[in-house]
Amino acid sequence: MTDVLRENRRSPVLTPSSLPCLQRLPTINVTRGCSFGCVYCYIQGYPNYPGDDKIVVYQNTADFVKRELKRKRTKPSHIYFSSSSDAFQSCAEVLDVSFETMRIILANGVKLSFLTKGVVGDRFIQLFEKYPGQVCAQVGITSLNDEILTALEPKAASVAARIASAKRLIDAGVQTTARIDPLIPNLTDTTESFSRLLSELHRIGVRSAAASFLFLRPAFARKTIDAIATLLPNFDTNRWQRQQFKNDCGGGIMLDAAERERRFDRFRMLGKEHGIAIRVCGCKNPDHTSGECGIAGPPPANRKSHGGFQMPLFPDRS
Ligand code: SF4
């Protein structure tokens, strides 16, 4: 059970994230904490993290956004959900706040993008259908194996529910990509596992995916390693190396650069075989690429990415 607490916001909502790939965009979190409880999630290290199995819902988010959009002389071109939570947590209050906030954003002519490991329900799909070209979705999924996802992302949606959500979004005309992150070396990044996932994603209409590897932050590395060890008893991080993210935005230990390079090359090759362009995040892998993962929508066509793939763009982002 997740404890749901309520709070009213007092400070502005539409502020940029500190994450390098989101620095140009206002981001919104409708909760503090996240009920999905992913064992690797970096928000566990935040000073205001409410604790496991507890979330704080910002119940006046929609009102704040409405007021802020009205006051702004220049509206943002688009807004990102959610840099440190998930807008589609399976909790009625979270979904209500997310829905009303998204409705106001779209009605103001502002585009929105989101990343989710949850279920995007009927009313959201119906809302997005009313605003063609204004919504961009990323569905987070690293494997088709429910046992693996349950161990690592205990309260997020099942494999079938995430795939069904992605398909419904695509069918509704929402530009939808996959986020295959964080991959666990020798567990979810094997050729067999990665190929099965790509094949299923392609079947439902996904044509682009961002991939990245797990990194471990010291504060909760033990918890993450223990969860992985239940699936992969010989999981070993002894030769992992310290990796600093772009712009000094944190970091942790992860596979060394040469090993990542080798594996990313294999992913790109598998992506080509399955008709899915693989993007690699340059924020997490500055020693490997300056490419973008498209977390908040596809990067502009004139920006080069290591993967060399370009998707159709939001009209005003070219
Ligand atoms: S869904 Fe995202 S924000 Fe929520 S716990 Fe998982 S990684 Fe963290």
Short mmCIF file of C-alpha atoms and ligand atoms in Angstrom, two decimals:
data_model
loop_
_atom_site.label_atom_id
_atom_site.label_comp_id
_atom_site.label_asym_id
_atom_site.label_seq_id
_atom_site.Cartn_x
_atom_site.Cartn_y
_atom_site.Cartn_z
CA MET A 1 0.00 0.00 0.00
CA THR A 2 1.16 3.50 -0.78
CA ASP A 3 0.44 6.28 1.71
CA VAL A 4 -1.01 9.23 -0.19
CA LEU A 5 -0.46 12.62 1.43
CA ARG A 6 -1.68 15.92 0.02
CA GLU A 7 0.02 19.27 -0.23
CA ASN A 8 -0.63 22.59 -1.91
CA ARG A 9 2.11 24.15 -3.96
CA ARG A 10 3.37 27.55 -2.95
CA SER A 11 6.11 28.17 -5.51
CA PRO A 12 5.96 28.27 -9.34
CA VAL A 13 5.44 24.95 -11.13
CA LEU A 14 6.81 25.72 -14.58
CA THR A 15 10.53 25.61 -13.85
CA PRO A 16 13.25 23.83 -15.84
CA SER A 17 14.72 20.57 -14.55
CA SER A 18 18.40 20.33 -13.65
CA LEU A 19 18.72 17.35 -16.03
CA PRO A 20 20.80 18.51 -19.03
CA CYS A 21 18.39 17.17 -21.66
CA LEU A 22 15.45 19.00 -20.05
CA GLN A 23 17.11 22.29 -19.21
CA ARG A 24 15.29 24.18 -21.93
CA LEU A 25 11.84 23.00 -20.90
CA PRO A 26 9.50 23.56 -18.00
CA THR A 27 8.85 20.25 -16.26
CA ILE A 28 6.00 19.24 -13.98
CA ASN A 29 5.87 16.64 -11.25
CA VAL A 30 2.40 16.12 -9.85
CA THR A 31 3.81 14.21 -6.89
CA ARG A 32 6.84 14.20 -4.65
CA GLY A 33 8.02 10.61 -4.49
CA CYS A 34 6.67 7.96 -6.83
CA SER A 35 4.52 4.96 -5.95
CA PHE A 36 6.07 2.76 -8.64
CA GLY A 37 9.09 2.27 -6.37
CA CYS A 38 11.74 1.41 -8.98
CA VAL A 39 14.73 0.09 -7.01
CA TYR A 40 17.23 2.07 -9.09
CA CYS A 41 15.37 5.40 -9.09
CA TYR A 42 17.52 8.47 -8.39
CA ILE A 43 14.76 10.31 -6.53
CA GLN A 44 15.52 8.14 -3.49
CA GLY A 45 18.59 10.33 -3.00
CA TYR A 46 16.68 13.63 -3.03
CA PRO A 47 16.53 15.52 0.27
CA ASN A 48 12.75 15.90 -0.05
CA TYR A 49 12.09 12.24 -0.90
CA PRO A 50 9.10 11.31 1.28
CA GLY A 51 10.24 7.70 1.81
CA ASP A 52 9.34 4.37 0.25
CA ASP A 53 5.62 3.61 -0.13
CA LYS A 54 4.71 7.25 0.36
CA ILE A 55 3.83 10.01 -2.09
CA VAL A 56 2.78 13.61 -1.71
CA VAL A 57 0.24 14.76 -4.31
CA TYR A 58 0.41 18.43 -5.27
CA GLN A 59 -3.34 18.84 -5.48
CA ASN A 60 -3.40 22.44 -6.75
CA THR A 61 -1.02 21.81 -9.70
CA ALA A 62 -3.64 22.43 -12.39
CA ASP A 63 -4.68 25.79 -10.87
CA PHE A 64 -1.07 26.89 -10.61
CA VAL A 65 -0.33 25.93 -14.21
CA LYS A 66 -3.44 27.74 -15.42
CA ARG A 67 -2.43 30.91 -13.60
CA GLU A 68 1.20 30.73 -14.71
CA LEU A 69 0.31 30.17 -18.36
CA LYS A 70 -2.09 33.10 -18.25
CA ARG A 71 0.56 35.40 -16.79
CA LYS A 72 3.36 34.46 -19.18
CA ARG A 73 3.87 36.85 -22.08
CA THR A 74 5.48 34.05 -24.07
CA LYS A 75 4.10 30.61 -23.42
CA PRO A 76 6.54 27.69 -23.45
CA SER A 77 6.40 25.66 -26.67
CA HIS A 78 6.02 22.52 -24.62
CA ILE A 79 6.08 21.09 -21.12
CA TYR A 80 7.52 17.81 -19.86
CA PHE A 81 5.98 15.32 -17.39
CA SER A 82 7.76 14.16 -15.18
CA SER A 83 11.43 14.46 -14.34
CA SER A 84 11.12 12.84 -10.90
CA SER A 85 7.79 11.03 -10.70
CA ASP A 86 5.27 9.44 -13.07
CA ALA A 87 2.08 11.20 -14.13
CA PHE A 88 0.29 7.85 -14.60
CA GLN A 89 0.77 6.28 -11.17
CA SER A 90 -2.13 3.95 -10.40
CA CYS A 91 -3.72 6.22 -7.82
CA ALA A 92 -6.97 8.07 -8.54
CA GLU A 93 -5.78 11.35 -7.05
CA VAL A 94 -2.58 11.41 -9.06
CA LEU A 95 -4.45 10.59 -12.25
CA ASP A 96 -7.04 13.31 -11.58
CA VAL A 97 -4.37 15.96 -11.05
CA SER A 98 -2.39 14.79 -14.09
CA PHE A 99 -5.48 14.79 -16.28
CA GLU A 100 -6.65 18.26 -15.32
CA THR A 101 -3.15 19.70 -15.63
CA MET A 102 -2.62 18.14 -19.06
CA ARG A 103 -6.06 19.31 -20.20
CA ILE A 104 -5.21 22.92 -19.31
CA ILE A 105 -1.82 22.76 -21.01
CA LEU A 106 -3.25 21.37 -24.24
CA ALA A 107 -6.19 23.78 -24.22
CA ASN A 108 -3.65 26.62 -24.03
CA GLY A 109 -2.04 25.45 -27.25
CA VAL A 110 1.09 24.17 -25.47
CA LYS A 111 2.52 20.78 -26.40
CA LEU A 112 3.32 18.19 -23.78
CA SER A 113 5.54 15.17 -23.57
CA PHE A 114 5.82 12.46 -20.96
CA LEU A 115 7.67 9.33 -19.99
CA THR A 116 5.70 6.64 -18.19
CA LYS A 117 5.83 3.11 -16.86
CA GLY A 118 2.14 3.27 -16.05
CA VAL A 119 -1.15 2.74 -17.83
CA VAL A 120 -2.46 5.58 -19.97
CA GLY A 121 -6.20 5.24 -19.48
CA ASP A 122 -9.20 5.96 -21.70
CA ARG A 123 -9.82 9.56 -20.71
CA PHE A 124 -6.19 10.51 -21.44
CA ILE A 125 -6.31 8.80 -24.83
CA GLN A 126 -9.54 10.65 -25.65
CA LEU A 127 -7.97 13.93 -24.54
CA PHE A 128 -4.82 13.39 -26.63
CA GLU A 129 -6.92 12.53 -29.68
CA LYS A 130 -8.47 15.98 -29.52
CA TYR A 131 -5.04 17.62 -29.88
CA PRO A 132 -3.30 15.95 -32.81
CA GLY A 133 0.44 16.68 -32.97
CA GLN A 134 0.50 18.18 -29.48
CA VAL A 135 1.49 15.13 -27.43
CA CYS A 136 4.66 13.08 -27.48
CA ALA A 137 4.96 9.90 -25.37
CA GLN A 138 7.83 7.71 -24.22
CA VAL A 139 6.94 4.33 -22.72
CA GLY A 140 9.57 2.94 -20.35
CA ILE A 141 10.17 -0.79 -20.76
CA THR A 142 13.38 -2.84 -20.68
CA SER A 143 12.13 -6.41 -21.00
CA LEU A 144 9.11 -8.54 -21.84
CA ASN A 145 9.71 -10.60 -18.70
CA ASP A 146 7.27 -9.70 -15.90
CA GLU A 147 9.40 -11.39 -13.24
CA ILE A 148 12.28 -9.04 -14.06
CA LEU A 149 10.16 -5.90 -14.20
CA THR A 150 8.35 -6.77 -10.96
CA ALA A 151 11.66 -7.21 -9.12
CA LEU A 152 13.02 -3.89 -10.39
CA GLU A 153 9.89 -1.76 -10.76
CA PRO A 154 7.58 -3.40 -8.22
CA LYS A 155 4.47 -1.27 -8.61
CA ALA A 156 4.74 -0.10 -12.20
CA ALA A 157 2.42 -1.53 -14.86
CA SER A 158 2.84 -5.07 -16.16
CA VAL A 159 4.53 -5.78 -19.47
CA ALA A 160 1.18 -6.40 -21.17
CA ALA A 161 -0.29 -3.15 -19.80
CA ARG A 162 2.69 -1.05 -20.94
CA ILE A 163 2.63 -2.59 -24.41
CA ALA A 164 -1.14 -2.05 -24.60
CA SER A 165 -0.72 1.60 -23.53
CA ALA A 166 1.95 2.18 -26.17
CA LYS A 167 -0.28 0.64 -28.83
CA ARG A 168 -3.29 2.73 -27.83
CA LEU A 169 -1.18 5.89 -27.92
CA ILE A 170 0.12 5.03 -31.39
CA ASP A 171 -3.37 4.17 -32.62
CA ALA A 172 -4.57 7.52 -31.27
CA GLY A 173 -1.93 9.29 -33.38
CA VAL A 174 0.38 10.19 -30.47
CA GLN A 175 4.04 10.19 -31.45
CA THR A 176 5.27 7.33 -29.26
CA THR A 177 8.78 6.02 -28.68
CA ALA A 178 10.19 3.53 -26.18
CA ARG A 179 12.72 4.12 -23.43
CA ILE A 180 14.79 0.98 -22.82
CA ASP A 181 16.51 2.21 -19.71
CA PRO A 182 18.06 1.14 -17.42
CA LEU A 183 19.39 -1.97 -19.08
CA ILE A 184 21.03 -4.47 -16.73
CA PRO A 185 24.15 -6.00 -18.29
CA ASN A 186 23.75 -9.73 -18.99
CA LEU A 187 20.14 -9.71 -17.82
CA THR A 188 18.07 -7.39 -20.00
CA ASP A 189 20.71 -6.47 -22.58
CA THR A 190 21.24 -9.98 -23.97
CA THR A 191 20.66 -10.33 -27.69
CA GLU A 192 17.72 -12.64 -27.03
CA SER A 193 15.99 -10.35 -24.54
CA PHE A 194 16.68 -7.14 -26.48
CA SER A 195 15.57 -8.69 -29.79
CA ARG A 196 12.31 -10.01 -28.35
CA LEU A 197 11.53 -6.58 -26.94
CA LEU A 198 12.34 -4.80 -30.22
CA SER A 199 10.26 -7.27 -32.16
CA GLU A 200 7.22 -6.66 -29.93
CA LEU A 201 7.72 -2.88 -30.02
CA HIS A 202 7.94 -2.93 -33.80
CA ARG A 203 4.79 -5.07 -34.01
CA ILE A 204 2.77 -2.37 -32.23
CA GLY A 205 4.23 0.45 -34.33
CA VAL A 206 7.19 1.82 -32.33
CA ARG A 207 10.00 2.98 -34.66
CA SER A 208 12.41 4.71 -32.28
CA ALA A 209 13.80 3.83 -28.85
CA ALA A 210 16.31 5.32 -26.44
CA ALA A 211 18.61 2.87 -24.69
CA SER A 212 20.90 3.30 -21.72
CA PHE A 213 22.52 1.25 -18.99
CA LEU A 214 21.98 1.15 -15.27
CA PHE A 215 24.16 3.41 -13.21
CA LEU A 216 24.48 2.97 -9.48
CA ARG A 217 24.47 5.85 -7.04
CA PRO A 218 26.22 5.07 -3.77
CA ALA A 219 23.24 6.06 -1.58
CA PHE A 220 21.07 3.17 -2.75
CA ALA A 221 23.48 0.96 -4.69
CA ARG A 222 23.13 -1.91 -2.19
CA LYS A 223 19.34 -2.01 -2.53
CA THR A 224 19.60 -2.07 -6.33
CA ILE A 225 22.32 -4.74 -6.39
CA ASP A 226 20.36 -6.96 -3.98
CA ALA A 227 17.22 -6.73 -6.14
CA ILE A 228 19.18 -7.60 -9.29
CA ALA A 229 20.95 -10.47 -7.52
CA THR A 230 17.58 -12.19 -6.99
CA LEU A 231 17.39 -12.46 -10.79
CA LEU A 232 21.08 -12.74 -11.67
CA PRO A 233 22.97 -14.31 -8.71
CA ASN A 234 26.45 -13.65 -10.19
CA PHE A 235 25.73 -9.96 -10.89
CA ASP A 236 29.08 -8.24 -10.45
CA THR A 237 29.87 -4.51 -10.47
CA ASN A 238 33.52 -4.78 -9.38
CA ARG A 239 34.87 -3.53 -12.69
CA TRP A 240 32.31 -0.77 -13.20
CA GLN A 241 33.70 2.73 -13.38
CA ARG A 242 32.74 6.14 -12.12
CA GLN A 243 30.86 8.08 -14.78
CA GLN A 244 29.98 11.75 -14.43
CA PHE A 245 27.01 12.97 -16.41
CA LYS A 246 27.08 15.93 -18.77
CA ASN A 247 27.21 19.36 -17.09
CA ASP A 248 28.29 17.71 -13.81
CA CYS A 249 24.70 16.67 -13.22
CA GLY A 250 25.43 13.79 -10.86
CA GLY A 251 26.65 10.38 -11.87
CA GLY A 252 27.41 6.98 -10.48
CA ILE A 253 29.21 3.80 -11.42
CA MET A 254 28.38 1.98 -14.62
CA LEU A 255 29.94 -0.28 -17.25
CA ASP A 256 33.20 1.16 -18.56
CA ALA A 257 33.16 3.15 -21.81
CA ALA A 258 34.63 0.43 -24.05
CA GLU A 259 32.15 -2.16 -22.83
CA ARG A 260 29.21 0.22 -23.28
CA GLU A 261 30.40 1.13 -26.77
CA ARG A 262 30.53 -2.53 -27.75
CA ARG A 263 27.04 -3.17 -26.40
CA PHE A 264 25.52 0.01 -27.88
CA ASP A 265 26.89 -1.01 -31.30
CA ARG A 266 25.12 -4.35 -30.93
CA PHE A 267 21.87 -2.59 -29.95
CA ARG A 268 22.04 -0.35 -33.02
CA MET A 269 22.59 -3.38 -35.21
CA LEU A 270 19.65 -5.20 -33.62
CA GLY A 271 17.60 -2.03 -33.97
CA LYS A 272 18.32 -1.95 -37.71
CA GLU A 273 17.31 -5.59 -38.02
CA HIS A 274 14.00 -4.86 -36.30
CA GLY A 275 13.25 -1.50 -37.93
CA ILE A 276 13.73 0.52 -34.76
CA ALA A 277 16.24 3.38 -34.53
CA ILE A 278 18.21 3.21 -31.29
CA ARG A 279 19.17 6.47 -29.65
CA VAL A 280 21.80 6.72 -26.94
CA CYS A 281 21.60 9.43 -24.32
CA GLY A 282 24.59 11.76 -24.45
CA CYS A 283 23.80 13.13 -20.98
CA LYS A 284 24.46 9.76 -19.37
CA ASN A 285 27.14 8.75 -21.86
CA PRO A 286 29.17 11.89 -22.62
CA ASP A 287 32.25 9.70 -23.20
CA HIS A 288 30.41 7.91 -25.99
CA THR A 289 28.11 10.29 -27.85
CA SER A 290 26.69 13.79 -27.96
CA GLY A 291 23.40 12.31 -29.20
CA GLU A 292 20.03 12.93 -27.59
CA CYS A 293 17.62 10.35 -26.26
CA GLY A 294 14.52 12.31 -27.27
CA ILE A 295 13.21 12.23 -23.70
CA ALA A 296 10.98 15.23 -24.32
CA GLY A 297 10.29 14.68 -28.00
CA PRO A 298 12.55 14.01 -30.96
CA PRO A 299 15.56 16.32 -31.33
CA PRO A 300 15.59 18.73 -34.29
CA ALA A 301 16.71 17.22 -37.58
CA ASN A 302 19.72 19.48 -37.98
CA ARG A 303 21.22 18.25 -34.69
CA LYS A 304 23.47 15.24 -35.30
CA SER A 305 23.02 12.16 -33.13
CA HIS A 306 25.22 9.11 -33.00
CA GLY A 307 22.30 6.94 -34.08
CA GLY A 308 21.78 8.98 -37.26
CA PHE A 309 18.00 8.55 -37.09
CA GLN A 310 15.52 11.39 -37.36
CA MET A 311 11.83 11.25 -36.61
CA PRO A 312 9.18 13.64 -37.87
CA LEU A 313 9.30 16.75 -35.70
CA PHE A 314 6.87 18.87 -33.86
CA PRO A 315 6.14 21.57 -36.45
CA ASP A 316 7.82 24.41 -34.58
CA ARG A 317 10.92 22.56 -33.47
CA SER A 318 12.73 22.25 -36.81
S1 SF4 B 1 8.56 5.42 -12.51
FE1 SF4 B 1 10.27 6.83 -12.73
S2 SF4 B 1 10.08 8.31 -11.05
FE2 SF4 B 1 8.77 6.55 -10.57
S3 SF4 B 1 10.04 5.25 -9.25
FE3 SF4 B 1 10.26 4.51 -11.38
S4 SF4 B 1 12.07 5.58 -12.18
FE4 SF4 B 1 11.40 6.68 -10.32
#
